[in-house]
Amino acid sequence: MADSDQNSSWFDRYKWCEPIAQGGMGVVYLAEDKGNGNARCVIKQLRSDSESPDEMKEGTRLFKREVEMLRSLDHPGIVRFFDYHSSEDGKYFLVMEHIQGNNLETIIQNYGPFSPDDAVKVGIQICEVLEYLHEQNPPIIYRDLKPSNLMLTPDGQIVFIDFGIARVFMPKQSATRVVTAGYSPPEQYFGKPETRSDLYAFGATMAHLLTGVRPRPLLPSIPSQKVEGLLPSLDNLVIQCTSHTPADRPESARLIRHKLYRIYQEIHPDFEIPEEALSNQINNKEEQFISQKILQSGLKAASNASENLPHAKGAESEVFSDENMPTGVMKVFEDLHQRLSSQKVPVYEDESTADDGIESRKPGRPGKEMRATLDRLQRQPGFFEKLLGWFGKR
């Protein structure tokens, strides 16, 4: 069968209903699978800017490898991947499960911040998915954890919906990074993400849930500056997770989950946690029982997931390298050092004055000036000396 016939056959299998989201990495469509009883699904079309046949061939190979990895994942908190397709003209399509509900960004924008009780319940579920991903061999780093990538279903289930597969089609430069301002940790700006990078994004996401305000780029999140009466233990956990240096963050998502159990116990003093459930080094049935018991008490925000709301657009990921580093990114690093030197506690700013992210800034100075800026900052005392010293050891 000719390639054109194969393309036609694949496209004919689906009824393409309507586009439901669009971003710098592609377009997302709501569709129906004619071969599966017209079951609803989501088709993500990814674009490739490559015009080289060799690069397109390599992109197709990497795309297939990535999809096969995603299809092997089996967790209730991860969207299921059903099918994929690539065309000769450099278009790639990924068919995924359609999740009923709303993303957390939409819920926050329409109903305001989450209560600490609901935020803890959401946080426990997020940690369980991160544990599952980080325990794969090799570990899977999610890289883009944020409220707009997390769906809340009407029955209270959190589902990760976007695995950033579009990074397969980035320019083949070793210095290429993918970041989302406010949620990405410093090491991700340097192209060196690790599992604890996801823990930083977790902390930033929790801060957003608790305050209703997007976190500022590259600043530790301190929810208590916006939320009166917040439990110090919950506030301190978010602060620790958003530490600039990975070694200062909690060691694992499992450890964070244990801390969230204790925080839930502070909110609900009658809730009992068997000590043996948290003493083992590996996941166990007692821990699973604790999570189930907590979640069975209900997520009040889940009722908002049943509302048919237009999906809010969250902070977008941005791709850049040393050679097209946005001027604003360098300004963030420079301003960050000044802020940390002049004030003991970084201050949250109102959303009306908050930085919208690096996507609004134009590419500026070349990579060599970026390196000169960082070299200059490295010679100054304080955070950057510690941070860049850590990068040099990697």
GROMACS .gro file of C-alpha atoms in nm:
model
  394
    1MET     CA    1   0.000   0.000   0.000
    2ALA     CA    2   0.137   0.343  -0.091
    3ASP     CA    3   0.225   0.587   0.187
    4SER     CA    4  -0.056   0.821   0.077
    5ASP     CA    5  -0.307   0.534   0.107
    6GLN     CA    6  -0.175   0.449   0.454
    7ASN     CA    7  -0.211   0.813   0.561
    8SER     CA    8  -0.566   0.828   0.427
    9SER     CA    9  -0.659   0.503   0.599
   10TRP     CA   10  -0.524   0.624   0.933
   11PHE     CA   11  -0.699   0.962   0.918
   12ASP     CA   12  -1.027   0.804   0.809
   13ARG     CA   13  -1.034   0.595   1.125
   14TYR     CA   14  -1.102   0.906   1.334
   15LYS     CA   15  -1.375   1.165   1.328
   16TRP     CA   16  -1.199   1.493   1.398
   17CYS     CA   17  -1.443   1.695   1.607
   18GLU     CA   18  -1.275   2.020   1.707
   19PRO     CA   19  -0.945   2.172   1.823
   20ILE     CA   20  -0.944   2.209   2.200
   21ALA     CA   21  -0.596   2.352   2.262
   22GLN     CA   22  -0.308   2.505   2.074
   23GLY     CA   23   0.044   2.595   2.177
   24GLY     CA   24   0.395   2.639   2.050
   25MET     CA   25   0.445   2.263   2.029
   26GLY     CA   26   0.131   2.170   1.834
   27VAL     CA   27  -0.248   2.143   1.827
   28VAL     CA   28  -0.477   1.917   2.031
   29TYR     CA   29  -0.803   1.787   1.882
   30LEU     CA   30  -1.105   1.617   2.030
   31ALA     CA   31  -1.188   1.315   1.814
   32GLU     CA   32  -1.388   0.993   1.798
   33ASP     CA   33  -1.242   0.653   1.717
   34LYS     CA   34  -1.465   0.490   1.454
   35GLY     CA   35  -1.287   0.160   1.506
   36ASN     CA   36  -1.375   0.157   1.876
   37GLY     CA   37  -1.746   0.236   1.887
   38ASN     CA   38  -1.690   0.609   1.831
   39ALA     CA   39  -1.519   0.632   2.169
   40ARG     CA   40  -1.391   0.980   2.240
   41CYS     CA   41  -1.017   1.036   2.231
   42VAL     CA   42  -0.768   1.319   2.205
   43ILE     CA   43  -0.527   1.357   1.913
   44LYS     CA   44  -0.220   1.572   1.958
   45GLN     CA   45  -0.055   1.693   1.637
   46LEU     CA   46   0.311   1.774   1.681
   47ARG     CA   47   0.511   1.980   1.440
   48SER     CA   48   0.868   1.940   1.326
   49ASP     CA   49   1.059   2.237   1.186
   50SER     CA   50   1.321   2.013   1.030
   51GLU     CA   51   1.352   2.006   0.652
   52SER     CA   52   1.645   1.766   0.635
   53PRO     CA   53   1.545   1.410   0.531
   54ASP     CA   54   1.800   1.265   0.772
   55GLU     CA   55   1.669   1.473   1.062
   56MET     CA   56   1.309   1.384   0.976
   57LYS     CA   57   1.401   1.016   0.968
   58GLU     CA   58   1.574   1.044   1.304
   59GLY     CA   59   1.278   1.240   1.443
   60THR     CA   60   1.041   0.963   1.336
   61ARG     CA   61   1.260   0.700   1.502
   62LEU     CA   62   1.276   0.894   1.828
   63PHE     CA   63   0.904   0.967   1.815
   64LYS     CA   64   0.819   0.597   1.784
   65ARG     CA   65   1.060   0.507   2.063
   66GLU     CA   66   0.911   0.771   2.292
   67VAL     CA   67   0.553   0.663   2.219
   68GLU     CA   68   0.631   0.298   2.284
   69MET     CA   69   0.777   0.398   2.619
   70LEU     CA   70   0.464   0.597   2.704
   71ARG     CA   71   0.236   0.313   2.597
   72SER     CA   72   0.413   0.084   2.843
   73LEU     CA   73   0.316   0.304   3.140
   74ASP     CA   74   0.031   0.169   3.349
   75HIS     CA   75  -0.092   0.393   3.628
   76PRO     CA   76  -0.438   0.540   3.698
   77GLY     CA   77  -0.278   0.882   3.731
   78ILE     CA   78  -0.126   0.877   3.380
   79VAL     CA   79  -0.325   0.930   3.062
   80ARG     CA   80  -0.329   0.621   2.838
   81PHE     CA   81  -0.168   0.635   2.495
   82PHE     CA   82  -0.348   0.436   2.226
   83ASP     CA   83  -0.201   0.502   1.882
   84TYR     CA   84   0.039   0.717   1.683
   85HIS     CA   85   0.113   0.811   1.324
   86SER     CA   86   0.378   1.000   1.129
   87SER     CA   87   0.344   1.141   0.778
   88GLU     CA   88   0.598   1.206   0.504
   89ASP     CA   89   0.564   1.583   0.540
   90GLY     CA   90   0.694   1.584   0.897
   91LYS     CA   91   0.367   1.572   1.091
   92TYR     CA   92   0.329   1.349   1.393
   93PHE     CA   93   0.008   1.245   1.566
   94LEU     CA   94  -0.043   1.094   1.910
   95VAL     CA   95  -0.379   0.943   2.012
   96MET     CA   96  -0.456   0.955   2.382
   97GLU     CA   97  -0.735   0.878   2.624
   98HIS     CA   98  -0.997   1.151   2.664
   99ILE     CA   99  -1.012   1.249   3.031
  100GLN     CA  100  -1.338   1.383   3.170
  101GLY     CA  101  -1.290   1.682   3.396
  102ASN     CA  102  -1.095   2.007   3.407
  103ASN     CA  103  -0.729   2.088   3.447
  104LEU     CA  104  -0.623   2.244   3.776
  105GLU     CA  105  -0.543   2.577   3.610
  106THR     CA  106  -0.903   2.602   3.490
  107ILE     CA  107  -1.040   2.516   3.835
  108ILE     CA  108  -0.819   2.776   4.004
  109GLN     CA  109  -0.917   3.049   3.758
  110ASN     CA  110  -1.288   2.975   3.794
  111TYR     CA  111  -1.317   2.885   4.162
  112GLY     CA  112  -1.009   3.029   4.330
  113PRO     CA  113  -0.738   2.859   4.539
  114PHE     CA  114  -0.768   2.508   4.678
  115SER     CA  115  -0.821   2.460   5.050
  116PRO     CA  116  -0.517   2.317   5.232
  117ASP     CA  117  -0.715   1.995   5.281
  118ASP     CA  118  -0.782   1.956   4.908
  119ALA     CA  119  -0.430   2.068   4.815
  120VAL     CA  120  -0.280   1.796   5.037
  121LYS     CA  121  -0.504   1.532   4.877
  122VAL     CA  122  -0.401   1.647   4.530
  123GLY     CA  123  -0.036   1.656   4.637
  124ILE     CA  124  -0.048   1.295   4.758
  125GLN     CA  125  -0.177   1.180   4.420
  126ILE     CA  126   0.086   1.382   4.233
  127CYS     CA  127   0.360   1.226   4.444
  128GLU     CA  128   0.231   0.875   4.375
  129VAL     CA  129   0.261   0.935   4.000
  130LEU     CA  130   0.607   1.091   4.036
  131GLU     CA  131   0.718   0.791   4.243
  132TYR     CA  132   0.599   0.557   3.969
  133LEU     CA  133   0.782   0.755   3.698
  134HIS     CA  134   1.103   0.797   3.896
  135GLU     CA  135   1.116   0.425   3.978
  136GLN     CA  136   1.121   0.326   3.610
  137ASN     CA  137   1.448   0.197   3.467
  138PRO     CA  138   1.583   0.441   3.364
  139PRO     CA  139   1.388   0.696   3.568
  140ILE     CA  140   1.139   0.906   3.372
  141ILE     CA  141   1.162   1.278   3.447
  142TYR     CA  142   0.829   1.446   3.377
  143ARG     CA  143   0.995   1.789   3.324
  144ASP     CA  144   0.677   1.996   3.290
  145LEU     CA  145   0.467   1.956   3.604
  146LYS     CA  146   0.219   2.244   3.640
  147PRO     CA  147  -0.157   2.285   3.703
  148SER     CA  148  -0.250   2.302   3.334
  149ASN     CA  149  -0.095   1.957   3.278
  150LEU     CA  150  -0.295   1.796   3.559
  151MET     CA  151  -0.657   1.691   3.508
  152LEU     CA  152  -0.899   1.647   3.797
  153THR     CA  153  -1.182   1.406   3.717
  154PRO     CA  154  -1.530   1.427   3.875
  155ASP     CA  155  -1.444   1.126   4.095
  156GLY     CA  156  -1.137   1.301   4.238
  157GLN     CA  157  -0.858   1.136   4.035
  158ILE     CA  158  -0.556   1.343   3.931
  159VAL     CA  159  -0.426   1.250   3.583
  160PHE     CA  160  -0.102   1.366   3.419
  161ILE     CA  161  -0.194   1.451   3.059
  162ASP     CA  162   0.112   1.589   2.879
  163PHE     CA  163   0.449   1.419   2.868
  164GLY     CA  164   0.629   1.675   2.652
  165ILE     CA  165   0.697   1.430   2.371
  166ALA     CA  166   0.750   1.733   2.146
  167ARG     CA  167   1.103   1.762   2.286
  168VAL     CA  168   1.194   1.483   2.041
  169PHE     CA  169   1.171   1.741   1.763
  170MET     CA  170   1.385   2.009   1.922
  171PRO     CA  171   1.699   2.132   1.746
  172LYS     CA  172   1.977   1.880   1.795
  173GLN     CA  173   2.187   2.103   2.019
  174SER     CA  174   2.332   1.982   2.344
  175ALA     CA  175   2.248   2.317   2.505
  176THR     CA  176   1.877   2.307   2.422
  177ARG     CA  177   1.648   2.349   2.723
  178VAL     CA  178   1.275   2.329   2.782
  179VAL     CA  179   1.140   2.534   3.072
  180THR     CA  180   0.815   2.679   3.201
  181ALA     CA  181   0.873   3.004   3.387
  182GLY     CA  182   0.771   2.973   3.749
  183TYR     CA  183   0.767   2.593   3.760
  184SER     CA  184   1.110   2.497   3.621
  185PRO     CA  185   1.404   2.488   3.864
  186PRO     CA  186   1.738   2.659   3.797
  187GLU     CA  187   1.913   2.339   3.683
  188GLN     CA  188   1.657   2.296   3.405
  189TYR     CA  189   1.757   2.634   3.264
  190PHE     CA  190   2.106   2.487   3.240
  191GLY     CA  191   1.983   2.175   3.060
  192LYS     CA  192   2.051   1.942   3.355
  193PRO     CA  193   1.716   1.816   3.485
  194GLU     CA  194   1.701   1.529   3.734
  195THR     CA  195   1.427   1.360   3.935
  196ARG     CA  196   1.439   1.632   4.200
  197SER     CA  197   1.364   1.886   3.926
  198ASP     CA  198   1.013   1.739   3.927
  199LEU     CA  199   1.001   1.796   4.304
  200TYR     CA  200   1.071   2.167   4.253
  201ALA     CA  201   0.784   2.181   4.003
  202PHE     CA  202   0.570   1.995   4.257
  203GLY     CA  203   0.639   2.265   4.517
  204ALA     CA  204   0.562   2.542   4.269
  205THR     CA  205   0.239   2.367   4.172
  206MET     CA  206   0.135   2.330   4.536
  207ALA     CA  207   0.204   2.701   4.591
  208HIS     CA  208  -0.019   2.783   4.294
  209LEU     CA  209  -0.297   2.560   4.429
  210LEU     CA  210  -0.281   2.716   4.776
  211THR     CA  211  -0.251   3.082   4.671
  212GLY     CA  212  -0.425   3.096   4.334
  213VAL     CA  213  -0.124   3.289   4.202
  214ARG     CA  214   0.132   3.159   3.954
  215PRO     CA  215   0.476   3.132   4.113
  216ARG     CA  216   0.745   3.381   4.020
  217PRO     CA  217   1.029   3.243   3.806
  218LEU     CA  218   1.331   3.114   3.997
  219LEU     CA  219   1.216   3.229   4.340
  220PRO     CA  220   1.134   2.999   4.632
  221SER     CA  221   0.757   2.977   4.682
  222ILE     CA  222   0.624   3.088   5.022
  223PRO     CA  223   0.246   3.029   5.032
  224SER     CA  224   0.203   3.176   5.382
  225GLN     CA  225   0.270   3.521   5.238
  226LYS     CA  226  -0.064   3.490   5.060
  227VAL     CA  227  -0.259   3.249   5.284
  228GLU     CA  228  -0.327   3.346   5.644
  229GLY     CA  229  -0.318   3.070   5.902
  230LEU     CA  230  -0.150   2.817   5.675
  231LEU     CA  231   0.005   2.526   5.863
  232PRO     CA  232   0.379   2.595   5.904
  233SER     CA  233   0.455   2.232   5.812
  234LEU     CA  234   0.279   2.271   5.475
  235ASP     CA  235   0.439   2.609   5.414
  236ASN     CA  236   0.785   2.475   5.499
  237LEU     CA  237   0.740   2.173   5.271
  238VAL     CA  238   0.664   2.398   4.973
  239ILE     CA  239   0.961   2.620   5.058
  240GLN     CA  240   1.191   2.318   5.083
  241CYS     CA  241   1.069   2.172   4.753
  242THR     CA  242   1.138   2.500   4.573
  243SER     CA  243   1.493   2.531   4.704
  244HIS     CA  244   1.730   2.638   4.429
  245THR     CA  245   1.980   2.361   4.491
  246PRO     CA  246   1.851   2.005   4.429
  247ALA     CA  247   2.035   1.867   4.732
  248ASP     CA  248   1.833   2.099   4.958
  249ARG     CA  249   1.502   1.956   4.835
  250PRO     CA  250   1.342   1.639   4.973
  251GLU     CA  251   1.517   1.326   4.855
  252SER     CA  252   1.219   1.170   4.680
  253ALA     CA  253   0.851   1.201   4.598
  254ARG     CA  254   0.787   0.919   4.846
  255LEU     CA  255   0.940   1.122   5.127
  256ILE     CA  256   0.719   1.418   5.032
  257ARG     CA  257   0.415   1.191   5.036
  258HIS     CA  258   0.501   1.081   5.389
  259LYS     CA  259   0.526   1.446   5.494
  260LEU     CA  260   0.185   1.509   5.338
  261TYR     CA  261   0.041   1.221   5.542
  262ARG     CA  262   0.164   1.395   5.859
  263ILE     CA  263   0.024   1.728   5.743
  264TYR     CA  264  -0.311   1.566   5.673
  265GLN     CA  265  -0.298   1.427   6.026
  266GLU     CA  266  -0.248   1.784   6.156
  267ILE     CA  267  -0.557   1.895   5.964
  268HIS     CA  268  -0.752   1.590   6.085
  269PRO     CA  269  -0.618   1.499   6.434
  270ASP     CA  270  -0.838   1.189   6.455
  271PHE     CA  271  -0.673   1.038   6.148
  272GLU     CA  272  -0.435   0.758   6.251
  273ILE     CA  273  -0.118   0.659   6.068
  274PRO     CA  274   0.050   0.330   6.170
  275GLU     CA  275   0.418   0.398   6.228
  276GLU     CA  276   0.518   0.078   6.049
  277ALA     CA  277   0.356   0.208   5.732
  278LEU     CA  278   0.621   0.478   5.703
  279SER     CA  279   0.920   0.290   5.836
  280ASN     CA  280   0.989   0.063   5.538
  281GLN     CA  281   1.223   0.178   5.265
  282ILE     CA  282   0.995   0.065   4.985
  283ASN     CA  283   0.628   0.117   4.906
  284ASN     CA  284   0.394  -0.119   5.090
  285LYS     CA  285   0.028  -0.209   5.126
  286GLU     CA  286  -0.009  -0.006   5.445
  287GLU     CA  287   0.092   0.311   5.259
  288GLN     CA  288  -0.154   0.236   4.981
  289PHE     CA  289  -0.427   0.192   5.241
  290ILE     CA  290  -0.344   0.530   5.395
  291SER     CA  291  -0.369   0.704   5.058
  292GLN     CA  292  -0.698   0.532   4.978
  293LYS     CA  293  -0.844   0.622   5.317
  294ILE     CA  294  -0.745   0.988   5.276
  295LEU     CA  295  -0.884   1.013   4.925
  296GLN     CA  296  -1.206   0.834   5.020
  297SER     CA  297  -1.287   1.128   5.245
  298GLY     CA  298  -1.354   1.322   4.927
  299LEU     CA  299  -1.203   1.605   4.727
  300LYS     CA  300  -1.436   1.904   4.747
  301ALA     CA  301  -1.280   2.052   4.434
  302ALA     CA  302  -1.377   1.739   4.239
  303SER     CA  303  -1.730   1.874   4.204
  304ASN     CA  304  -1.582   2.160   4.002
  305ALA     CA  305  -1.433   1.906   3.761
  306SER     CA  306  -1.780   1.805   3.649
  307GLU     CA  307  -1.853   2.155   3.519
  308ASN     CA  308  -1.809   2.201   3.145
  309LEU     CA  309  -1.566   2.494   3.153
  310PRO     CA  310  -1.343   2.625   2.873
  311HIS     CA  311  -0.992   2.509   2.952
  312ALA     CA  312  -0.771   2.787   3.082
  313LYS     CA  313  -0.436   2.828   2.913
  314GLY     CA  314  -0.155   2.769   3.155
  315ALA     CA  315   0.202   2.893   3.147
  316GLU     CA  316   0.362   2.767   2.826
  317SER     CA  317   0.688   2.580   2.796
  318GLU     CA  318   0.963   2.761   2.608
  319VAL     CA  319   1.249   2.609   2.409
  320PHE     CA  320   1.580   2.791   2.387
  321SER     CA  321   1.955   2.737   2.370
  322ASP     CA  322   2.267   2.939   2.449
  323GLU     CA  323   2.251   3.092   2.104
  324ASN     CA  324   1.897   3.228   2.133
  325MET     CA  325   1.874   3.290   2.506
  326PRO     CA  326   1.591   3.537   2.570
  327THR     CA  327   1.710   3.864   2.718
  328GLY     CA  328   1.449   3.827   2.988
  329VAL     CA  329   1.601   3.501   3.113
  330MET     CA  330   1.934   3.668   3.176
  331LYS     CA  331   1.755   3.958   3.343
  332VAL     CA  332   1.577   3.711   3.572
  333PHE     CA  333   1.913   3.567   3.681
  334GLU     CA  334   2.056   3.914   3.738
  335ASP     CA  335   1.749   4.041   3.925
  336LEU     CA  336   1.736   3.722   4.128
  337HIS     CA  337   2.083   3.777   4.265
  338GLN     CA  338   1.999   4.136   4.356
  339ARG     CA  339   1.675   4.033   4.529
  340LEU     CA  340   1.841   3.756   4.728
  341SER     CA  341   2.113   3.998   4.836
  342SER     CA  342   1.875   4.274   4.943
  343GLN     CA  343   1.591   4.086   5.114
  344LYS     CA  344   1.584   3.795   5.353
  345VAL     CA  345   1.252   3.657   5.230
  346PRO     CA  346   1.142   3.672   4.864
  347VAL     CA  347   0.799   3.834   4.837
  348TYR     CA  348   0.512   3.697   4.632
  349GLU     CA  349   0.370   3.953   4.391
  350ASP     CA  350   0.009   3.992   4.282
  351GLU     CA  351  -0.082   3.820   3.957
  352SER     CA  352  -0.148   4.161   3.801
  353THR     CA  353   0.220   4.247   3.837
  354ALA     CA  354   0.361   3.897   3.799
  355ASP     CA  355   0.595   3.800   3.521
  356ASP     CA  356   0.395   3.632   3.246
  357GLY     CA  357   0.688   3.410   3.159
  358ILE     CA  358   0.969   3.411   2.909
  359GLU     CA  359   0.743   3.355   2.610
  360SER     CA  360   0.667   3.729   2.602
  361ARG     CA  361   1.031   3.825   2.567
  362LYS     CA  362   1.230   3.850   2.250
  363PRO     CA  363   1.555   3.657   2.194
  364GLY     CA  364   1.847   3.879   2.284
  365ARG     CA  365   2.221   3.859   2.331
  366PRO     CA  366   2.425   3.565   2.202
  367GLY     CA  367   2.535   3.273   2.413
  368LYS     CA  368   2.883   3.406   2.488
  369GLU     CA  369   2.735   3.708   2.664
  370MET     CA  370   2.510   3.479   2.864
  371ARG     CA  371   2.815   3.286   2.977
  372ALA     CA  372   2.996   3.610   3.062
  373THR     CA  373   2.699   3.721   3.272
  374LEU     CA  374   2.694   3.392   3.461
  375ASP     CA  375   3.072   3.403   3.510
  376ARG     CA  376   3.037   3.750   3.660
  377LEU     CA  377   2.757   3.639   3.889
  378GLN     CA  378   2.955   3.333   3.993
  379ARG     CA  379   3.226   3.561   4.132
  380GLN     CA  380   2.973   3.735   4.353
  381PRO     CA  381   2.894   3.587   4.697
  382GLY     CA  382   2.562   3.429   4.779
  383PHE     CA  383   2.324   3.202   4.595
  384PHE     CA  384   2.491   3.203   4.253
  385GLU     CA  385   2.825   3.100   4.396
  386LYS     CA  386   2.656   2.797   4.547
  387LEU     CA  387   2.435   2.724   4.247
  388LEU     CA  388   2.694   2.752   3.974
  389GLY     CA  389   2.943   2.566   4.188
  390TRP     CA  390   2.694   2.282   4.198
  391PHE     CA  391   2.653   2.293   3.820
  392GLY     CA  392   3.030   2.271   3.779
  393LYS     CA  393   3.034   1.943   3.971
  394ARG     CA  394   2.773   1.781   3.748
   0.00000   0.00000   0.00000
